[in-house]
Short mmCIF file of C-alpha atoms in Angstrom, two decimals:
data_model
loop_
_atom_site.label_atom_id
_atom_site.label_comp_id
_atom_site.label_asym_id
_atom_site.label_seq_id
_atom_site.Cartn_x
_atom_site.Cartn_y
_atom_site.Cartn_z
CA MET A 113 -27.22 -18.95 -48.55
CA ILE A 114 -24.06 -19.90 -46.88
CA SER A 115 -21.37 -21.81 -48.86
CA LYS A 116 -19.79 -25.54 -46.91
CA LYS A 117 -16.60 -23.20 -46.77
CA ALA A 118 -18.24 -21.04 -44.82
CA LYS A 119 -19.80 -23.34 -42.80
CA LYS A 120 -16.99 -25.97 -42.72
CA THR A 121 -15.25 -22.53 -41.08
CA LYS A 122 -18.02 -21.81 -38.41
CA SER A 123 -18.00 -25.44 -37.63
CA THR A 124 -14.26 -25.45 -36.85
CA SER A 125 -14.78 -22.00 -34.83
CA ILE A 126 -17.65 -23.18 -32.43
CA ILE A 127 -14.99 -26.95 -31.87
CA ASN A 128 -12.60 -24.25 -30.87
CA ILE A 129 -14.23 -22.51 -28.81
CA ALA A 130 -15.87 -25.47 -27.03
CA ASN A 131 -12.17 -27.11 -26.96
CA ASN A 132 -10.55 -23.61 -25.60
CA ASN A 133 -13.82 -23.86 -22.67
CA LEU A 134 -13.34 -27.58 -22.06
CA SER A 135 -9.47 -25.99 -21.73
CA THR A 136 -9.92 -23.57 -19.39
CA TYR A 137 -13.05 -25.30 -17.52
CA LYS A 138 -10.21 -28.36 -16.76
CA THR A 139 -7.56 -26.19 -15.79
CA ASN A 140 -9.67 -24.11 -13.36
CA ALA A 141 -10.60 -27.68 -11.41
CA PHE A 142 -7.35 -28.93 -11.06
CA LYS A 143 -6.30 -25.13 -9.90
CA PHE A 144 -9.46 -26.29 -7.54
CA ASN A 145 -8.66 -29.24 -6.45
CA LEU A 146 -4.98 -28.24 -6.04
CA ILE A 147 -6.42 -25.55 -3.93
CA LYS A 148 -8.54 -27.66 -2.36
CA ASN A 149 -6.31 -30.37 -1.34
CA LYS A 150 -3.82 -27.83 -0.01
CA THR A 151 -6.36 -26.59 2.10
CA ILE A 152 -7.36 -29.89 3.68
CA ASN A 153 -3.54 -30.69 4.11
CA HIS A 154 -2.68 -27.12 6.05
CA LEU A 155 -6.03 -28.27 8.22
CA PHE A 156 -4.57 -31.48 8.70
CA LYS A 157 -1.10 -30.53 10.09
CA PHE A 158 -3.35 -27.38 11.78
CA VAL A 159 -5.25 -30.08 14.06
CA THR A 160 -2.62 -32.46 14.85
CA ILE A 161 -0.26 -29.34 16.13
CA ILE A 162 -3.51 -28.31 18.08
CA ILE A 163 -3.68 -31.87 19.49
CA LEU A 164 0.13 -31.95 19.92
CA ALA A 165 -0.34 -28.41 22.23
CA VAL A 166 -3.23 -30.61 23.94
CA ILE A 167 -1.06 -33.57 25.17
CA VAL A 168 2.25 -31.28 26.21
CA GLY A 169 -0.01 -29.00 27.98
CA ILE A 170 -1.60 -32.35 30.04
CA LEU A 171 1.90 -33.44 30.85
CA VAL A 172 2.83 -29.90 32.40
CA LEU A 173 -0.47 -30.12 34.51
CA PHE A 174 0.16 -32.96 35.65
CA ILE A 175 4.13 -33.02 36.79
CA THR A 176 4.97 -33.76 40.38
CA ASP A 177 6.69 -31.06 42.30
CA ILE A 178 10.20 -31.85 43.66
CA GLY A 179 9.81 -32.62 47.14
CA PHE A 180 6.36 -33.83 47.51
CA ASP A 181 3.93 -36.71 46.34
CA GLU A 182 1.34 -35.42 45.07
CA ILE A 183 0.72 -34.07 42.45
CA ASN A 184 -0.30 -30.30 41.88
CA ALA A 185 -2.39 -30.08 39.08
CA TYR A 186 -3.74 -26.18 40.73
CA ILE A 187 -0.61 -24.68 40.43
CA ASN A 188 0.33 -26.36 37.38
CA ARG A 189 -2.30 -24.61 35.52
CA LYS A 190 -0.93 -21.61 36.37
CA LEU A 191 2.45 -22.89 35.05
CA ILE A 192 0.96 -23.68 31.42
CA TRP A 193 -0.73 -20.68 30.89
CA VAL A 194 3.41 -19.17 31.77
CA ILE A 195 4.57 -21.35 29.15
CA LEU A 196 1.97 -21.24 26.75
CA LEU A 197 1.34 -17.01 26.56
CA SER A 198 5.97 -16.96 26.43
CA SER A 199 5.93 -18.95 23.73
CA ILE A 200 3.01 -18.23 21.70
CA ASN A 201 4.11 -14.21 21.84
CA LEU A 202 8.06 -15.33 21.79
CA VAL A 203 7.59 -17.49 18.55
CA ILE A 204 4.73 -15.77 16.86
CA SER A 205 6.83 -12.27 16.84
CA THR A 206 9.86 -14.02 15.55
CA PHE A 207 7.85 -15.88 12.68
CA ILE A 208 6.62 -11.62 12.27
CA VAL A 209 10.32 -10.58 12.06
CA GLN A 210 11.61 -13.47 9.79
CA THR A 211 8.70 -12.68 7.61
CA LEU A 212 9.37 -8.74 7.11
CA THR A 213 13.03 -9.74 6.29
CA HIS A 214 12.75 -12.64 4.40
CA ASN A 215 15.48 -14.16 6.75
CA LYS A 216 15.05 -17.83 8.70
CA LEU A 217 18.17 -16.67 10.79
CA ALA A 218 16.80 -13.60 12.06
CA ASP A 219 14.65 -13.72 15.75
CA THR A 220 14.34 -11.26 18.81
CA SER A 221 16.95 -13.00 20.70
CA VAL A 222 19.64 -11.04 18.74
CA LEU A 223 18.25 -8.11 17.52
CA GLY A 224 18.70 -6.18 19.92
CA ILE A 225 14.91 -6.59 21.10
CA GLY A 226 15.33 -8.41 23.90
CA SER A 227 18.49 -7.09 24.71
CA ILE A 228 17.16 -3.42 25.95
CA ASN A 229 15.16 -5.11 27.95
CA LEU A 230 17.80 -6.45 30.13
CA VAL A 231 19.37 -2.91 30.13
CA LEU A 232 15.96 -1.45 31.45
CA LEU A 233 15.51 -4.20 33.72
CA THR A 234 19.26 -3.58 34.81
CA ILE A 235 18.91 0.23 35.51
CA ALA A 236 16.07 0.25 37.42
CA ILE A 237 16.92 -2.40 39.67
CA LEU A 238 20.01 -0.36 40.81
CA PHE A 239 18.43 3.37 41.14
CA LEU A 240 14.95 1.36 43.11
CA ASP A 241 14.21 0.50 46.17
CA ILE A 242 13.13 -2.80 46.01
CA SER A 243 14.19 -4.33 50.02
CA ASN A 244 10.19 -5.05 50.65
CA LYS A 245 7.35 -6.31 49.81
CA ASN A 246 5.29 -2.96 48.94
CA SER A 247 8.28 -1.81 46.84
CA ILE A 248 8.49 -5.23 45.36
CA ASN A 249 5.51 -5.09 44.28
CA THR A 250 4.67 -1.56 42.42
CA PHE A 251 8.29 -2.84 40.83
CA ASN A 252 6.73 -6.12 38.89
CA THR A 253 3.65 -3.80 37.98
CA ILE A 254 5.46 -1.57 36.39
CA LEU A 255 7.67 -3.77 34.73
CA PRO A 256 5.86 -5.33 31.89
CA PHE A 257 4.88 -1.07 30.56
CA LEU A 258 8.30 -0.94 30.58
CA TYR A 259 9.77 -3.75 28.71
CA ILE A 260 6.90 -2.95 26.50
CA ALA A 261 7.63 0.68 26.03
CA GLY A 262 11.72 -0.96 26.06
CA SER A 263 10.91 -3.00 22.74
CA ILE A 264 9.37 -0.74 20.75
CA ILE A 265 11.81 1.32 21.30
CA ALA A 266 14.41 -0.84 20.01
CA SER A 267 12.36 -2.63 17.33
CA LEU A 268 11.52 1.17 15.55
CA LEU A 269 15.27 2.39 16.11
CA ILE A 270 16.21 -0.81 14.04
CA PHE A 271 13.97 -0.62 11.68
CA GLY A 272 14.31 3.01 11.52
CA LEU A 273 17.83 2.55 11.15
CA SER A 274 17.79 0.02 7.86
CA SER A 275 14.68 0.80 5.88
CA LYS A 276 15.88 2.19 2.54
CA ASN A 277 12.34 3.18 1.18
CA LYS A 278 8.57 2.52 1.43
CA PHE A 279 8.66 -0.86 -0.40
CA GLU A 280 11.14 -2.76 1.37
CA ILE A 281 12.50 -3.44 4.78
CA SER A 282 17.07 -3.37 3.46
CA LYS A 283 19.13 -6.43 4.40
CA LYS A 284 20.91 -3.73 7.21
CA PHE A 285 18.16 -4.97 9.49
CA ILE A 286 19.42 -7.78 10.55
CA LEU A 287 23.06 -6.14 10.56
CA ALA A 288 21.32 -2.93 12.80
CA GLY A 289 20.13 -5.23 14.95
CA ILE A 290 22.49 -6.85 15.75
CA LEU A 291 24.86 -4.15 16.51
CA LEU A 292 22.13 -2.53 18.54
CA ASN A 293 22.10 -5.95 20.51
CA PHE A 294 25.77 -5.61 21.64
CA ALA A 295 25.57 -2.42 22.69
CA PHE A 296 23.18 -2.61 24.91
CA SER A 297 24.62 -6.19 26.22
CA ALA A 298 27.51 -4.46 26.88
CA VAL A 299 25.66 -1.35 28.66
CA SER A 300 23.75 -4.03 30.53
CA THR A 301 26.37 -5.58 32.01
CA SER A 302 28.38 -2.33 32.63
CA VAL A 303 25.68 -1.43 34.38
CA SER A 304 25.37 -5.05 36.86
CA THR A 305 28.55 -3.91 37.84
CA VAL A 306 27.96 -1.82 40.23
CA LEU A 307 24.86 -3.44 41.69
CA SER A 308 24.88 -4.77 45.53
CA SER A 309 25.15 -9.28 45.78
CA SER A 310 21.11 -8.88 46.45
CA LYS A 311 20.14 -7.00 43.64
CA SER A 312 22.37 -8.98 41.35
CA ASN A 313 20.12 -12.23 42.45
CA ILE A 314 17.14 -9.97 41.75
CA LEU A 315 18.68 -9.49 38.21
CA SER A 316 19.65 -13.03 37.71
CA ASN A 317 16.11 -13.70 38.37
CA TYR A 318 14.30 -11.77 36.59
CA SER A 319 16.30 -12.01 33.01
CA SER A 320 17.37 -15.97 33.09
CA GLY A 321 14.81 -17.27 31.51
CA LEU A 322 13.55 -19.09 34.84
CA ILE A 323 9.96 -20.23 34.07
CA GLU A 324 7.68 -20.38 37.29
CA PHE A 325 4.61 -18.77 39.03
CA LYS A 326 3.76 -15.28 38.08
CA PHE A 327 1.36 -13.90 39.83
CA ASP A 328 -2.32 -13.18 38.28
CA PHE A 329 -1.49 -9.77 37.63
CA TYR A 330 0.95 -11.17 34.66
CA ILE A 331 -0.83 -14.07 33.69
CA TYR A 332 -3.73 -11.54 32.87
CA MET A 333 -1.93 -9.03 31.40
CA ALA A 334 -0.22 -11.30 29.02
CA ILE A 335 -3.49 -12.62 27.91
CA ALA A 336 -4.54 -9.29 26.88
CA LEU A 337 -1.76 -8.33 25.27
CA THR A 338 -1.57 -11.32 23.48
CA LEU A 339 -5.36 -11.35 22.38
CA PHE A 340 -4.65 -7.55 21.49
CA SER A 341 -1.50 -8.18 19.62
CA LEU A 342 -3.36 -11.12 17.32
CA ILE A 343 -6.32 -9.29 17.03
CA TRP A 344 -3.84 -6.54 15.50
CA PHE A 345 -2.00 -8.97 12.67
CA TYR A 346 -5.42 -10.88 11.80
CA SER A 347 -6.84 -7.70 10.71
CA ILE A 348 -4.28 -6.73 8.88
CA LEU A 349 -2.95 -10.07 7.34
CA ARG A 350 -4.44 -9.75 4.22
CA LYS A 351 -2.42 -6.69 3.15
CA TYR A 352 0.65 -7.88 5.51
CA ARG A 353 0.84 -11.39 3.08
CA ILE A 354 0.44 -9.37 -0.13
CA VAL A 355 3.08 -7.17 1.20
CA THR A 356 5.49 -9.66 2.20
CA THR A 357 4.87 -11.96 -0.57
CA ASN A 358 5.70 -8.99 -3.51
CA ASN A 359 6.25 -5.80 -3.16
CA ILE A 360 5.60 -4.51 -6.61
CA ILE A 361 1.53 -5.90 -6.38
CA ALA A 362 1.15 -4.51 -3.14
CA ASN A 363 2.41 -1.00 -4.34
CA GLN A 364 -0.26 -1.40 -7.54
CA LEU A 365 -3.06 -2.81 -5.24
CA GLY A 366 -2.50 0.85 -2.90
CA ILE A 367 -1.73 -0.61 0.08
CA ASN A 368 0.77 1.18 2.42
CA ILE A 369 3.78 -0.56 2.27
CA ARG A 370 5.61 1.26 5.13
CA SER A 371 2.46 1.74 7.29
CA ILE A 372 2.21 -2.77 7.13
CA TYR A 373 6.11 -2.75 8.42
CA TRP A 374 5.47 -0.33 11.31
CA GLN A 375 2.79 -2.20 12.43
CA GLY A 376 4.37 -5.81 12.06
CA ILE A 377 7.48 -4.44 14.17
CA ILE A 378 5.16 -3.03 17.11
CA ILE A 379 3.27 -6.15 17.07
CA SER A 380 6.76 -7.69 17.31
CA ALA A 381 7.71 -5.61 19.90
CA ILE A 382 4.08 -5.86 22.42
CA MET A 383 4.34 -9.08 21.22
CA THR A 384 8.56 -9.90 22.64
CA ALA A 385 7.66 -7.78 25.77
CA THR A 386 4.90 -9.68 26.96
CA ALA A 387 7.24 -13.00 26.87
CA PHE A 388 10.38 -11.65 28.45
CA PHE A 389 8.20 -10.06 31.11
CA LEU A 390 6.82 -13.66 32.00
CA VAL A 391 10.13 -15.59 31.57
CA GLY A 392 13.14 -12.98 30.36
CA ASN A 393 15.14 -14.35 27.23
CA VAL A 394 14.80 -17.81 25.99
CA VAL A 395 17.47 -17.77 23.37
CA PHE A 396 16.15 -19.73 19.92
CA LEU A 397 13.46 -20.78 21.04
CA GLY A 398 11.39 -18.49 18.49
CA LEU A 399 13.86 -19.55 15.75
CA VAL A 400 12.84 -23.15 15.57
CA GLY A 401 9.18 -22.25 16.22
CA ALA A 402 8.92 -19.62 12.93
CA ASN A 403 10.98 -21.96 11.41
CA ILE A 404 9.18 -25.69 11.50
CA ALA A 405 5.67 -23.56 11.21
CA LEU A 406 6.94 -21.57 7.67
CA TYR A 407 8.26 -24.70 6.69
CA LEU A 408 5.37 -25.88 7.17
CA PHE A 409 1.98 -24.25 6.07
CA LYS A 410 4.69 -21.46 3.81
CA LYS A 411 2.86 -18.59 2.90
CA ASP A 412 -0.53 -19.54 4.28
CA TYR A 413 -0.17 -17.09 7.36
CA LYS A 414 -3.57 -17.96 8.52
CA TYR A 415 -2.62 -21.28 10.16
CA GLY A 416 1.15 -20.74 10.23
CA VAL A 417 0.72 -17.13 12.76
CA VAL A 418 -0.64 -19.72 15.32
CA SER A 419 0.71 -22.99 15.03
CA SER A 420 4.33 -21.41 15.40
CA GLY A 421 3.18 -20.29 18.82
CA LEU A 422 1.98 -23.42 19.46
CA ILE A 423 4.65 -25.27 18.20
CA GLY A 424 6.75 -23.28 20.05
CA PHE A 425 4.34 -24.25 23.61
CA ILE A 426 5.48 -27.55 22.38
CA ILE A 427 8.83 -27.16 22.32
CA LEU A 428 9.33 -25.35 25.22
CA GLY A 429 6.60 -27.78 27.61
CA LEU A 430 8.41 -30.85 26.28
CA THR A 431 12.10 -29.77 28.07
CA TYR A 432 10.52 -28.19 30.64
CA PHE A 433 8.21 -31.61 31.73
CA PHE A 434 11.49 -33.56 30.73
CA ASN A 435 13.94 -31.75 32.86
CA LYS A 436 11.91 -32.22 36.08
CA ASN A 437 10.66 -35.51 35.53
CA LEU A 438 13.85 -37.41 33.39
CA ILE A 439 16.39 -35.89 35.73
CA VAL A 440 16.24 -36.51 39.59
CA ASN A 441 16.11 -33.18 41.99
CA SER A 442 16.84 -31.25 38.48
CA GLN A 443 18.12 -27.72 39.27
CA ILE A 444 18.90 -27.00 36.24
CA ASN A 445 17.14 -23.82 34.30
CA THR A 446 14.49 -25.09 31.65
CA SER A 447 15.20 -21.94 29.50
CA THR A 448 19.05 -22.57 29.01
CA VAL A 449 18.65 -25.76 27.62
CA ILE A 450 16.17 -24.74 24.97
CA PRO A 451 19.44 -23.04 22.75
CA LEU A 452 21.13 -26.58 23.07
CA ILE A 453 18.20 -27.80 21.13
CA ALA A 454 18.47 -24.88 19.00
CA THR A 455 21.85 -23.95 18.11
CA PRO A 456 22.18 -27.41 16.02
CA TYR A 457 19.26 -25.71 13.97
CA PHE A 458 21.19 -22.76 13.85
CA LEU A 459 23.98 -24.12 12.01
CA TYR A 460 22.52 -25.67 9.76
CA LEU A 461 21.10 -23.24 8.42
CA ILE A 462 24.32 -21.07 8.05
CA LEU A 463 25.85 -24.16 6.38
CA LYS A 464 23.54 -24.93 4.18
CA LYS A 465 22.71 -21.31 3.44
CA ASN A 466 19.58 -21.09 3.86
#
């Protein structure tokens, strides 16, 4: 027969097991509800950003052209593509750089990735004949490929100089990028001094971040490169998130960390080049858009990546809309207004050491 003491011990064990199971159930239920609420919250933010982007798109679509009473929606829809594609590519490329380096001040516009394109553009204008329509068309055709090659070379050079080992990108990444930016800027400035006045004007038009109507080849190529880059990035997104969150866990899971870094850098370079041949160099737009997205979505890159691009579109689109509608006969380059908006935020990050 089982003694009373044994029965009591058995009953106590059963009660403890039941309590543990109940505690585990409550913990799991709490975690599930927390994840569910977080997902709903992020989805709500994502949908809100999409709605705002659509509203901005409608505003840009119906901008009244200076000198005309009619609203030319047919032309402005091309303008929307230019603003949308350039914003998405520039901001997402910065988003990738910031998450790779864990540095909120990392921006492709100050890392030399854009400056090398300026060097290549200046040299191309110096040596190529672009005095007639056929030569200009040829020049416009090869320019995107030139930018892509330049951006990839600059990105890989920065990464190669600054990566200490296979497990991390060192803090020298930002320093190497800034030094290369100064070097490339100095070279482009030196070369531009020997350009004729007509070629100097051409250089200014291509590099000043001018938002204008682009011919269809640029738009189609930008769409193709954007889709290619996004598909590539989302194909490595799970591994990318693990690598940028915890290298030790990524290594334990057998993830090729260095490969993920290389892929992220190349994707960022392609997207930077795409934005550059659409609108030139728009300083600090990527910095602000990427920071806002990271603040809203943290490590939830599934929503954060696309949202960062749409936030960039909202900022650039609204700036363009107000510039063209609130300032009568405005001759101000919209892209030059962006730094006025972004610089206070840039200084805030520095002062807060964040």
